[in-house]
PDB file of C-alpha atoms in Angstrom:
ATOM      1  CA  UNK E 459     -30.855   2.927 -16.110  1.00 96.00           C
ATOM      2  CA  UNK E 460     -33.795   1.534 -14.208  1.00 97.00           C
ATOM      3  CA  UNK E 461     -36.593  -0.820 -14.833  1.00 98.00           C
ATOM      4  CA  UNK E 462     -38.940   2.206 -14.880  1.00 98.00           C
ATOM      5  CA  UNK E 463     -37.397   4.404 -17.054  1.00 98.00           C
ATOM      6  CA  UNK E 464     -36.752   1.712 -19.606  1.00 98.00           C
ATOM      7  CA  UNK E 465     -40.044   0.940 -19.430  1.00 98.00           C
ATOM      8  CA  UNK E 466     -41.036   4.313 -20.376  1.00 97.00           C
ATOM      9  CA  UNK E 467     -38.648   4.227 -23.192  1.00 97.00           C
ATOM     10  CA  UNK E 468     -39.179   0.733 -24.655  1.00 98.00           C
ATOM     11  CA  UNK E 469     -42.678   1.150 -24.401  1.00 98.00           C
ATOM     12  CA  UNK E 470     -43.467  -2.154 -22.067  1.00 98.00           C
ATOM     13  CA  UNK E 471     -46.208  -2.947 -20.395  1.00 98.00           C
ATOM     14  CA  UNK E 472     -45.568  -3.702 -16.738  1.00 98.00           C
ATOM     15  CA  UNK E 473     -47.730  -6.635 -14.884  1.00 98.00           C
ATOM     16  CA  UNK E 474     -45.342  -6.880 -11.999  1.00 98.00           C
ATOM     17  CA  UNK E 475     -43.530  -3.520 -10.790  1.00 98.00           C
ATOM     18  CA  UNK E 476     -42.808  -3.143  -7.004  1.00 98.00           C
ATOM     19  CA  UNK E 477     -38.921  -2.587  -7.415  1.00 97.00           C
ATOM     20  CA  UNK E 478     -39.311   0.200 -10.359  1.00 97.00           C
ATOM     21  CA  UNK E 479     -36.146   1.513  -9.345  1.00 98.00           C
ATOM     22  CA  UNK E 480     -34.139  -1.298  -9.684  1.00 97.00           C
ATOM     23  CA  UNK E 481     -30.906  -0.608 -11.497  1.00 97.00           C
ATOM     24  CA  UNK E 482     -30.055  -2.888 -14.688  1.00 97.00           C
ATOM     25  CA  UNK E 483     -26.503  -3.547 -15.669  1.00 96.00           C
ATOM     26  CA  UNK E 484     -27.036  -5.761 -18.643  1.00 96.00           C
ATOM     27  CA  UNK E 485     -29.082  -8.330 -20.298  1.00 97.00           C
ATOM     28  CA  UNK E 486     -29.738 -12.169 -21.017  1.00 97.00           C
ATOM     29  CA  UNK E 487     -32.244 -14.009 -23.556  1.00 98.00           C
ATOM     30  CA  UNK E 488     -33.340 -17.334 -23.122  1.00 96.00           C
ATOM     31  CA  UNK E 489     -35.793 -19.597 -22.518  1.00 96.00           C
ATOM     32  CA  UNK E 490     -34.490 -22.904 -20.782  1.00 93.00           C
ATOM     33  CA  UNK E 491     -34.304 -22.242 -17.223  1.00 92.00           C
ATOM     34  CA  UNK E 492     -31.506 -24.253 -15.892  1.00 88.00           C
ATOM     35  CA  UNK E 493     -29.529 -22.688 -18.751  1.00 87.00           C
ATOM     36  CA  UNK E 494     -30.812 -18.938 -17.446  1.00 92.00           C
ATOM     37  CA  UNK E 495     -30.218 -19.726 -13.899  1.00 88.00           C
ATOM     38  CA  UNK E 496     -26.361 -20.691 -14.445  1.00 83.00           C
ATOM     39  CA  UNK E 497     -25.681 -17.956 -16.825  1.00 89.00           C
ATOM     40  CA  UNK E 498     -28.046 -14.877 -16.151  1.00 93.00           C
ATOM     41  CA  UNK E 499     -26.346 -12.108 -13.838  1.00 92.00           C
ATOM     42  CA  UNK E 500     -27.662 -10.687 -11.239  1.00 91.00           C
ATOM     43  CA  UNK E 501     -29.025  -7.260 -11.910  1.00 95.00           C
ATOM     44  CA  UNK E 502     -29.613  -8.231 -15.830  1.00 97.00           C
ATOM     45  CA  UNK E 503     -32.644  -8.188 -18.062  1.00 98.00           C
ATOM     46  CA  UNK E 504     -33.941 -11.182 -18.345  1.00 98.00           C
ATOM     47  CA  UNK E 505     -35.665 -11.891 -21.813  1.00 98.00           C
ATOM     48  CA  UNK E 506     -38.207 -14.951 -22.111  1.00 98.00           C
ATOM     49  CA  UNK E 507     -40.832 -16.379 -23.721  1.00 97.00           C
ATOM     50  CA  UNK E 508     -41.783 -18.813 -20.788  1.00 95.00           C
ATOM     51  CA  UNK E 509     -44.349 -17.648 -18.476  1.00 94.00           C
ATOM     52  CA  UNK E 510     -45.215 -20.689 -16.025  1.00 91.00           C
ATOM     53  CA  UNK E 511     -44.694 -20.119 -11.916  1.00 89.00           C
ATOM     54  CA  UNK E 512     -41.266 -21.263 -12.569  1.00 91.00           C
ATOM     55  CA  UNK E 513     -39.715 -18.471 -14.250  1.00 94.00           C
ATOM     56  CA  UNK E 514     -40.510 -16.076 -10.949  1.00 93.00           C
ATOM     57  CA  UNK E 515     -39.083 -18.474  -9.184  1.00 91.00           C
ATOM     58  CA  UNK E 516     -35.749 -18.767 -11.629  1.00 93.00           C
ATOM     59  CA  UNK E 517     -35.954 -14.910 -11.651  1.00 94.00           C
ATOM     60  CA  UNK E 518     -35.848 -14.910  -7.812  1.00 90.00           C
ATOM     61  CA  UNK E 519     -33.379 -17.357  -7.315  1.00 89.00           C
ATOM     62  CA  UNK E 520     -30.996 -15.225 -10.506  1.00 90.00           C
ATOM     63  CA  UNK E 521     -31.389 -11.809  -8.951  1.00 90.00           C
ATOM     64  CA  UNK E 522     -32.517 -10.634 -11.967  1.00 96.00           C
ATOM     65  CA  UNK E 523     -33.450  -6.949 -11.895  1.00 98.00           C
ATOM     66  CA  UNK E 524     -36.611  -7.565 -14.293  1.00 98.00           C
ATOM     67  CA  UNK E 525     -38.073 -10.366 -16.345  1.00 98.00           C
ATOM     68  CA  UNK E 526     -39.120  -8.842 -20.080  1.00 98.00           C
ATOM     69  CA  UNK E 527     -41.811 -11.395 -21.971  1.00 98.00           C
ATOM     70  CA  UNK E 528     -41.817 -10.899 -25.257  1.00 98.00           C
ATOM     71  CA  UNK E 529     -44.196 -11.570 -27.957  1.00 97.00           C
ATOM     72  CA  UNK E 530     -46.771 -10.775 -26.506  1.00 97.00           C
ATOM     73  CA  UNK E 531     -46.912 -13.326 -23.670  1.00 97.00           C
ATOM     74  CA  UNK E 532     -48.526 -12.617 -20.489  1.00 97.00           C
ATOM     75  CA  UNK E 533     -48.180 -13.833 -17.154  1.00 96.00           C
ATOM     76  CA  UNK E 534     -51.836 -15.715 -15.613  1.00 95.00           C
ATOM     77  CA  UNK E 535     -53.606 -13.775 -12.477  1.00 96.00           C
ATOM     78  CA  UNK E 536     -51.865 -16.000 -10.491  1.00 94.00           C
ATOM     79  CA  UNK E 537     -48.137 -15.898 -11.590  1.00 95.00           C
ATOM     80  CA  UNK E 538     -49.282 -11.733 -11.068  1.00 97.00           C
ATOM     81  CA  UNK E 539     -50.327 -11.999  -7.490  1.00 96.00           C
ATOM     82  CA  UNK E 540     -47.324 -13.990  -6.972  1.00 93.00           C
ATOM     83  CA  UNK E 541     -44.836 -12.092  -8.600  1.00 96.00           C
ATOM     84  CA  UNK E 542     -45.682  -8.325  -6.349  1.00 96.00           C
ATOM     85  CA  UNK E 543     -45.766 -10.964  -3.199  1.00 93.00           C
ATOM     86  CA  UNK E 544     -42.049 -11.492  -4.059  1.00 90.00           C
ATOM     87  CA  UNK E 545     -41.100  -8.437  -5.365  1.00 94.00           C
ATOM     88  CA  UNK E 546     -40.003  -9.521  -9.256  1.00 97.00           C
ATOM     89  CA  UNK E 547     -40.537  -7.088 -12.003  1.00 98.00           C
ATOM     90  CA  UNK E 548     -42.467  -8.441 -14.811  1.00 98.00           C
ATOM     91  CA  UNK E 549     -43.301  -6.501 -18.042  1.00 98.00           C
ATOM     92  CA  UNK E 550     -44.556  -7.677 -21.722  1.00 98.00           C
ATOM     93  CA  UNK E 551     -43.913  -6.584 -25.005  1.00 98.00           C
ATOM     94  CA  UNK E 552     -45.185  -7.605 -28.616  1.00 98.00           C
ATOM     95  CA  UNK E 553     -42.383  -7.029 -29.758  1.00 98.00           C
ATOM     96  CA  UNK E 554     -39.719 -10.107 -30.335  1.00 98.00           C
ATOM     97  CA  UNK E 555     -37.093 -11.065 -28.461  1.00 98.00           C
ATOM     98  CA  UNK E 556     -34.535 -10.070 -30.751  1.00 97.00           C
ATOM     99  CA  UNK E 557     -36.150  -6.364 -31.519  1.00 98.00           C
ATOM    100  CA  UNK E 558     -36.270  -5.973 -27.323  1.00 98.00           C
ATOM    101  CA  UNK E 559     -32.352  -7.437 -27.070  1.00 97.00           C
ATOM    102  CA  UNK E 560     -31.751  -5.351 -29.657  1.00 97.00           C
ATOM    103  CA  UNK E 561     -33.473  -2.131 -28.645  1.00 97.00           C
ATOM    104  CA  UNK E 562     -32.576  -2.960 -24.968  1.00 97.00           C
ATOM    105  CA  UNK E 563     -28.805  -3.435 -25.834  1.00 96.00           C
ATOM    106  CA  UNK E 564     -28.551   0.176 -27.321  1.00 96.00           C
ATOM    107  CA  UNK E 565     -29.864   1.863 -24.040  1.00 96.00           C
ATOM    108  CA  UNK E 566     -28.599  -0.603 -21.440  1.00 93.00           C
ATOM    109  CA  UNK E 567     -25.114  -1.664 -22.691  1.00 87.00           C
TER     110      UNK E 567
ATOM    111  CA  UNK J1430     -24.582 -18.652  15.568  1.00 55.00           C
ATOM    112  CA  UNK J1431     -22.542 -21.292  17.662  1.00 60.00           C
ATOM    113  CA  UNK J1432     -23.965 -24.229  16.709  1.00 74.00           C
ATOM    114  CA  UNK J1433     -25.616 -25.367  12.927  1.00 86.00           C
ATOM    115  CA  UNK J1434     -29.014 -24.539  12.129  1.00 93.00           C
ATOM    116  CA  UNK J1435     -30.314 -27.365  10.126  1.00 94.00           C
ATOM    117  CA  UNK J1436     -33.568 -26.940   8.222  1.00 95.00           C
ATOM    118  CA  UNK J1437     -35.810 -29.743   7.382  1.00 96.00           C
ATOM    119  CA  UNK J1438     -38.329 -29.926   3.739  1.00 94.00           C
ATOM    120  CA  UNK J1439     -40.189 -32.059   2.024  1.00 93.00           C
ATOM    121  CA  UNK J1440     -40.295 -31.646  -1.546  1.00 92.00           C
ATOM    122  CA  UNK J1441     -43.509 -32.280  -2.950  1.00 90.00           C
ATOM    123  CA  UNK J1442     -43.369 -34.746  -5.954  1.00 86.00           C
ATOM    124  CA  UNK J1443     -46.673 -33.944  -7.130  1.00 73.00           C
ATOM    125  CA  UNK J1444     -46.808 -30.507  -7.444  1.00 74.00           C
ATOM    126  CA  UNK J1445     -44.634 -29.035 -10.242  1.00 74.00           C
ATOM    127  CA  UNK J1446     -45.884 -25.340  -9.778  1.00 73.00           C
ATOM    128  CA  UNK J1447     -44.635 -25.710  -5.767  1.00 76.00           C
ATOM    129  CA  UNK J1448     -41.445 -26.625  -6.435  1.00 79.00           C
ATOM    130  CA  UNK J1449     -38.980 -24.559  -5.788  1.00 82.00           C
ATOM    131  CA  UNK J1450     -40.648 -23.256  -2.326  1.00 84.00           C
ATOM    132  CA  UNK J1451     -37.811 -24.710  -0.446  1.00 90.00           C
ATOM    133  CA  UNK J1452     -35.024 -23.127  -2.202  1.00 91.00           C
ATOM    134  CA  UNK J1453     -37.102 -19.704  -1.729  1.00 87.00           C
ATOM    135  CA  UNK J1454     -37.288 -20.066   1.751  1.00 90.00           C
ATOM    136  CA  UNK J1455     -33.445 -21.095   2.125  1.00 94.00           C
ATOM    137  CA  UNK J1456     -32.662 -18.267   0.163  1.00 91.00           C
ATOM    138  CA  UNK J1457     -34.745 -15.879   3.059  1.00 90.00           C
ATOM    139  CA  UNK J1458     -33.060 -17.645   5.787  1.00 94.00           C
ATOM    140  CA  UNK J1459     -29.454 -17.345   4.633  1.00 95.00           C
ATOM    141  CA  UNK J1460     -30.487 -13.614   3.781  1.00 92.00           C
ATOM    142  CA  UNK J1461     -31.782 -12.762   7.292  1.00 93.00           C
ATOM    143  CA  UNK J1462     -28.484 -15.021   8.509  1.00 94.00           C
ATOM    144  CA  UNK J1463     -26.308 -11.838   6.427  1.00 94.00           C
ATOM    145  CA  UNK J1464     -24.642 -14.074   3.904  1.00 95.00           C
ATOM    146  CA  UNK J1465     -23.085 -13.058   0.995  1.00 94.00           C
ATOM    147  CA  UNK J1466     -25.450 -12.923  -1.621  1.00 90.00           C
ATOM    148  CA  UNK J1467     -23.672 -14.052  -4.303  1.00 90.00           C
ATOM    149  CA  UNK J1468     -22.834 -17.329  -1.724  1.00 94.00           C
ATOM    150  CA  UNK J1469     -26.582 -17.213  -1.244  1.00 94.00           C
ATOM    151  CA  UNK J1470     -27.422 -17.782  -5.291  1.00 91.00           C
ATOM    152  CA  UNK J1471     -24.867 -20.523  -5.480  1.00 93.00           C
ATOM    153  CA  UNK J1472     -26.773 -22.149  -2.950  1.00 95.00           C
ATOM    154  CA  UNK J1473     -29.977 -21.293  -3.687  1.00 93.00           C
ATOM    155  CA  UNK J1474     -29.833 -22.354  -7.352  1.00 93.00           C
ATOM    156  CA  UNK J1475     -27.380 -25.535  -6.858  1.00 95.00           C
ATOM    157  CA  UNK J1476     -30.829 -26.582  -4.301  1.00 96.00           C
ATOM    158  CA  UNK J1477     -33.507 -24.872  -7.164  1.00 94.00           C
ATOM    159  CA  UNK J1478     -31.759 -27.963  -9.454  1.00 94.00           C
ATOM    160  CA  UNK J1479     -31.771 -30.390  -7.199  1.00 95.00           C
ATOM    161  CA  UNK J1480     -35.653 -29.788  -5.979  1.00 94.00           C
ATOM    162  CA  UNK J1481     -36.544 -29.613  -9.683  1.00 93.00           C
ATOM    163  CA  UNK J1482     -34.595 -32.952 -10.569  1.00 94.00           C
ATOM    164  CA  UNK J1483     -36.744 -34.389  -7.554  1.00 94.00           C
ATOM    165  CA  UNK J1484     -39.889 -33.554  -8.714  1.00 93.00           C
ATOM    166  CA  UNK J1485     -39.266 -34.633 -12.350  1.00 92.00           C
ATOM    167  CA  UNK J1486     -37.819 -37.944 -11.747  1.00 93.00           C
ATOM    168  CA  UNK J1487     -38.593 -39.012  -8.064  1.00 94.00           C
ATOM    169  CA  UNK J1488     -41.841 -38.202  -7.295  1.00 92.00           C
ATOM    170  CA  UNK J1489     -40.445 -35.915  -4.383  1.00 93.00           C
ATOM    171  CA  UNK J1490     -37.951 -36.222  -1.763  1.00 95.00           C
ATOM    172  CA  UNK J1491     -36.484 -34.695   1.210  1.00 96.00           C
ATOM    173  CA  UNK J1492     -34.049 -31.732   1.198  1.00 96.00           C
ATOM    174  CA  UNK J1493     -31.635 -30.492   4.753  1.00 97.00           C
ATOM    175  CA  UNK J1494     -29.794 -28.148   4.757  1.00 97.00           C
ATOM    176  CA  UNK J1495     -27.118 -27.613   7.426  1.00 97.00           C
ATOM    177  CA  UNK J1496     -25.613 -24.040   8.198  1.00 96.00           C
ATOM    178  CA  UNK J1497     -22.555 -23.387   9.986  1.00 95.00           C
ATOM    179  CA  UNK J1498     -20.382 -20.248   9.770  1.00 93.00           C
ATOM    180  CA  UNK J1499     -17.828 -21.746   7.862  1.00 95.00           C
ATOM    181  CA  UNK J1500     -19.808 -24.544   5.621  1.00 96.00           C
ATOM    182  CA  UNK J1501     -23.529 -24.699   3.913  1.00 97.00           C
ATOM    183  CA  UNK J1502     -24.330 -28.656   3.700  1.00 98.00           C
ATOM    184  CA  UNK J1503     -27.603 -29.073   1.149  1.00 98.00           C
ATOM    185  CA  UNK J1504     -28.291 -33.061   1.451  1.00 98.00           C
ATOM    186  CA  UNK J1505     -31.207 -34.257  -1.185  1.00 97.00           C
ATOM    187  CA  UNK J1506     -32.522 -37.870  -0.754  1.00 98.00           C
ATOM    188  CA  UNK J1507     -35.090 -39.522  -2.864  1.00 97.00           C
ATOM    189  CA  UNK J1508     -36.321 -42.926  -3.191  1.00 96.00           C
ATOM    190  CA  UNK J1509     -36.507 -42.267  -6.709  1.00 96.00           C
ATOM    191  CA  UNK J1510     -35.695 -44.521  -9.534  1.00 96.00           C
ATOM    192  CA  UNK J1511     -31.761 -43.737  -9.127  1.00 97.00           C
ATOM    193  CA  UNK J1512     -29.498 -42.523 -12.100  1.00 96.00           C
ATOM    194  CA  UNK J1513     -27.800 -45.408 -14.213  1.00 96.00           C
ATOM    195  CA  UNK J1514     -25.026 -44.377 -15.428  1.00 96.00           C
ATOM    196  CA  UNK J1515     -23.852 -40.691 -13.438  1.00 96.00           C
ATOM    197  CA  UNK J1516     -21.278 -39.385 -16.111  1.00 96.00           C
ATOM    198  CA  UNK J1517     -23.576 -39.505 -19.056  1.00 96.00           C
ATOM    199  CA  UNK J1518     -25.887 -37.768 -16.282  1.00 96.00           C
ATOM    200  CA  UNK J1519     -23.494 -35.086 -15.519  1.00 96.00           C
ATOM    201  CA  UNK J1520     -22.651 -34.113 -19.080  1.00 95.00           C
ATOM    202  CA  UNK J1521     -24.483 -30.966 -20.346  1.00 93.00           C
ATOM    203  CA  UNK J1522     -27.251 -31.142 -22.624  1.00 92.00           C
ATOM    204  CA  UNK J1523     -27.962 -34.860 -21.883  1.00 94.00           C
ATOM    205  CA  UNK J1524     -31.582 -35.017 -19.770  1.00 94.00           C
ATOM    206  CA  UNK J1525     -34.416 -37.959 -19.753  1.00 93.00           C
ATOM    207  CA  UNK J1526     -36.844 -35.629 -18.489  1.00 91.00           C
ATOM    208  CA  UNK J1527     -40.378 -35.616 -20.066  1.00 90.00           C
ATOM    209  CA  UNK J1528     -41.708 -33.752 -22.657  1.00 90.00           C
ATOM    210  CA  UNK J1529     -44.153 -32.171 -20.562  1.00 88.00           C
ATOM    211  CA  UNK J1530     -41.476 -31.008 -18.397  1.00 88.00           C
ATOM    212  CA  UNK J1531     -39.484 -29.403 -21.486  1.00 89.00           C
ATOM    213  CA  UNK J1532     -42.192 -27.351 -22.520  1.00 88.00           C
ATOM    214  CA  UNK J1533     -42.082 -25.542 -19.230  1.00 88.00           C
ATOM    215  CA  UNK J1534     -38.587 -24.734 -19.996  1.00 89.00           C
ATOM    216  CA  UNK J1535     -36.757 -27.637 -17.672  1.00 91.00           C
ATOM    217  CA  UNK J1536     -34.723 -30.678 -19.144  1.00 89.00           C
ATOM    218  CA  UNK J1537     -32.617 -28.731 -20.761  1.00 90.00           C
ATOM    219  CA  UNK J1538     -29.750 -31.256 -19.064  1.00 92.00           C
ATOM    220  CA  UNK J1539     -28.101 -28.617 -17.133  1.00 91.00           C
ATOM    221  CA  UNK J1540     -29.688 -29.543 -13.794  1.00 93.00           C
ATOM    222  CA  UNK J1541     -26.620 -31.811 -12.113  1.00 95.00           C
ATOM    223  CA  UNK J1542     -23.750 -29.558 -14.295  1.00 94.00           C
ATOM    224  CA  UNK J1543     -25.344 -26.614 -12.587  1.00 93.00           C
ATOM    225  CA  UNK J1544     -25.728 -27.960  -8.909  1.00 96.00           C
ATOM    226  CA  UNK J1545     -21.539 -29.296  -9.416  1.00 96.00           C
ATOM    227  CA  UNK J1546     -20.681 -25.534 -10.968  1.00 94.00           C
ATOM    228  CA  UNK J1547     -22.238 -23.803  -8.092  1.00 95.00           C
ATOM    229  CA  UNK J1548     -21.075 -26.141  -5.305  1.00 97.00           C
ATOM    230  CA  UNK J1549     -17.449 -26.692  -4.077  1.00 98.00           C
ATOM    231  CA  UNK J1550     -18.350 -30.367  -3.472  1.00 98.00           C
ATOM    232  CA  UNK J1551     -20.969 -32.213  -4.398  1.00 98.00           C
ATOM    233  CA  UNK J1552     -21.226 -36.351  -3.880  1.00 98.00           C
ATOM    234  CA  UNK J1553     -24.100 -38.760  -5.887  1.00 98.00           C
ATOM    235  CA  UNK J1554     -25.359 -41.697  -3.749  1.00 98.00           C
ATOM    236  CA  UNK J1555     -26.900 -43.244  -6.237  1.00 97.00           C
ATOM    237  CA  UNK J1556     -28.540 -47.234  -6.715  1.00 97.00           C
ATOM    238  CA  UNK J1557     -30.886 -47.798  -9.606  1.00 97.00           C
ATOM    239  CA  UNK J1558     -34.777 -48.570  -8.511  1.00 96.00           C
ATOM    240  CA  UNK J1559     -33.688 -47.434  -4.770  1.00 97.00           C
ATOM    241  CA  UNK J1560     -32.811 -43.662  -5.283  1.00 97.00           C
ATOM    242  CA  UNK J1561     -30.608 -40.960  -4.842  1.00 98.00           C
ATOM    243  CA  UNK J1562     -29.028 -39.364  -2.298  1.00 98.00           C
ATOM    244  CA  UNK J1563     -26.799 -35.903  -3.328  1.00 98.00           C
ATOM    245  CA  UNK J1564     -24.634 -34.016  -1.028  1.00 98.00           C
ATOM    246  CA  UNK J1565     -23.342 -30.931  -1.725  1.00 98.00           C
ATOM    247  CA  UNK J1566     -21.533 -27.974   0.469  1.00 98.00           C
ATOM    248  CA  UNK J1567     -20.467 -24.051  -0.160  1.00 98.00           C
ATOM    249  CA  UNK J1568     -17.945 -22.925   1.539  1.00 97.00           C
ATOM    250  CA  UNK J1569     -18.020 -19.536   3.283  1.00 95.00           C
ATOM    251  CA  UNK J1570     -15.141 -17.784   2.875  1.00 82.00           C
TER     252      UNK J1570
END
């Protein structure tokens, strides 16, 4: 499934989407970022609750196909700009993190 | 490529939001190079750490990184306040970092584990209230 479509079915609002196409092969929550950037795969969903400049560059550096924030966090202008300059999806959600893992896991996995 | 590339950065201590850029561009250059790119993470993140570490307890430092087809060399130096005791250090979980810098979602005491998981070798210079100097290298095989 891509980024796109499971935007469309999850309901997400996208704030970053140049790669839209992007395949996703599975998922990872969590909100440390050394902890993400050892374990996250590349190509995974990327669940968070952090929204700083450091998580597109933890996203970057992971290969992560898109970064999901949940609870209805939202990236600042800037972290916006920045993440279309370098290509990371981005998309929001009120939902929690475990409804999105959860709803996420059914379509995905 | 005959020879090694080496590629020079300073890390900027004061600016938390910047760091990071150095990795980022190492990442580009190994890309356009047509490495791996799962060799390219490992070296990419294991620098991410390091640059991070810098900023949070050195006040900046310098980072090289030395490219050859058969070895990546990422040297860090600092002339930060140098780690006391480097096995309690290396242990996961353990950090000193601030609170400041937990609540952007860093000092979660995976930083050196990380940098020694994704490395093949990595070597800690260290002297308390001189600084640090960390070597590390990827093989490309």
């Amino acid at each position: 499934m891509t980024v796109s479509e499971l935007a469309l079915k999850m309901n997400l609002t996208p704030l970053s989407l140049p790669d839209g196409d992007r395949e996703i092969n599975g998922c990872y929550a969590g909100d440390l970022l050394s902890w993400v950037m050892g374990r996250a795969r590349a190509d995974n969903l990327w669940f968070t609750i952090m929204n700083n400049i450091n998580v597109l560059a933890v996203a970057s550096l992971a290969d992560v196909a898109a970064v999901i924030l949940a609870e209805g966090v939202m990236l600042g202008d800037k972290e916006i700009e920045a993440a279309k300059a370098k290509g990371i999806n981005v998309l929001t959600s009120e939902k929690s993190t475990f409804t999105l893992c959860y709803e996420a896991g059914k379509l995905v996995l | 490529m005959d020879e090694a590339l080496n590629f020079h950065y300073d890390v900027d201590g004061e600016n938390f939001t910047s760091a990071g850029n150095a990795s980022v561009q190492v990442k580009r250059k190994l890309r356009q190079l047509g490495f791996p790119p799962e060799l390219i993470k490992r070296v990419s993140i294991a620098m991410y750490e390091g640059e991070i570490n810098m900023v949070i307890h050195a006040n900046g430092g310098k980072a090289d990184v030395l490219v050859t087809p058969e070895v990546i060399t990422i040297v860090l130096a600092d002339e930060g306040p140098g780690i006391a005791d480097v096995a309690l250090a290396m242990r996961e979980g353990y950090s000193t970092a601030p609170d400041n810098v937990r609540s952007l979602g860093f000092g979660a005491g995976m930083g050196l584990p990380n940098m020694k998981r994704y490395t093949d070798s990595m070597d800690i210079q260290t002297k308390v209230g001189v600084g640090t100097t960390i070597t590390m290298t990827v093989r490309v095989s």
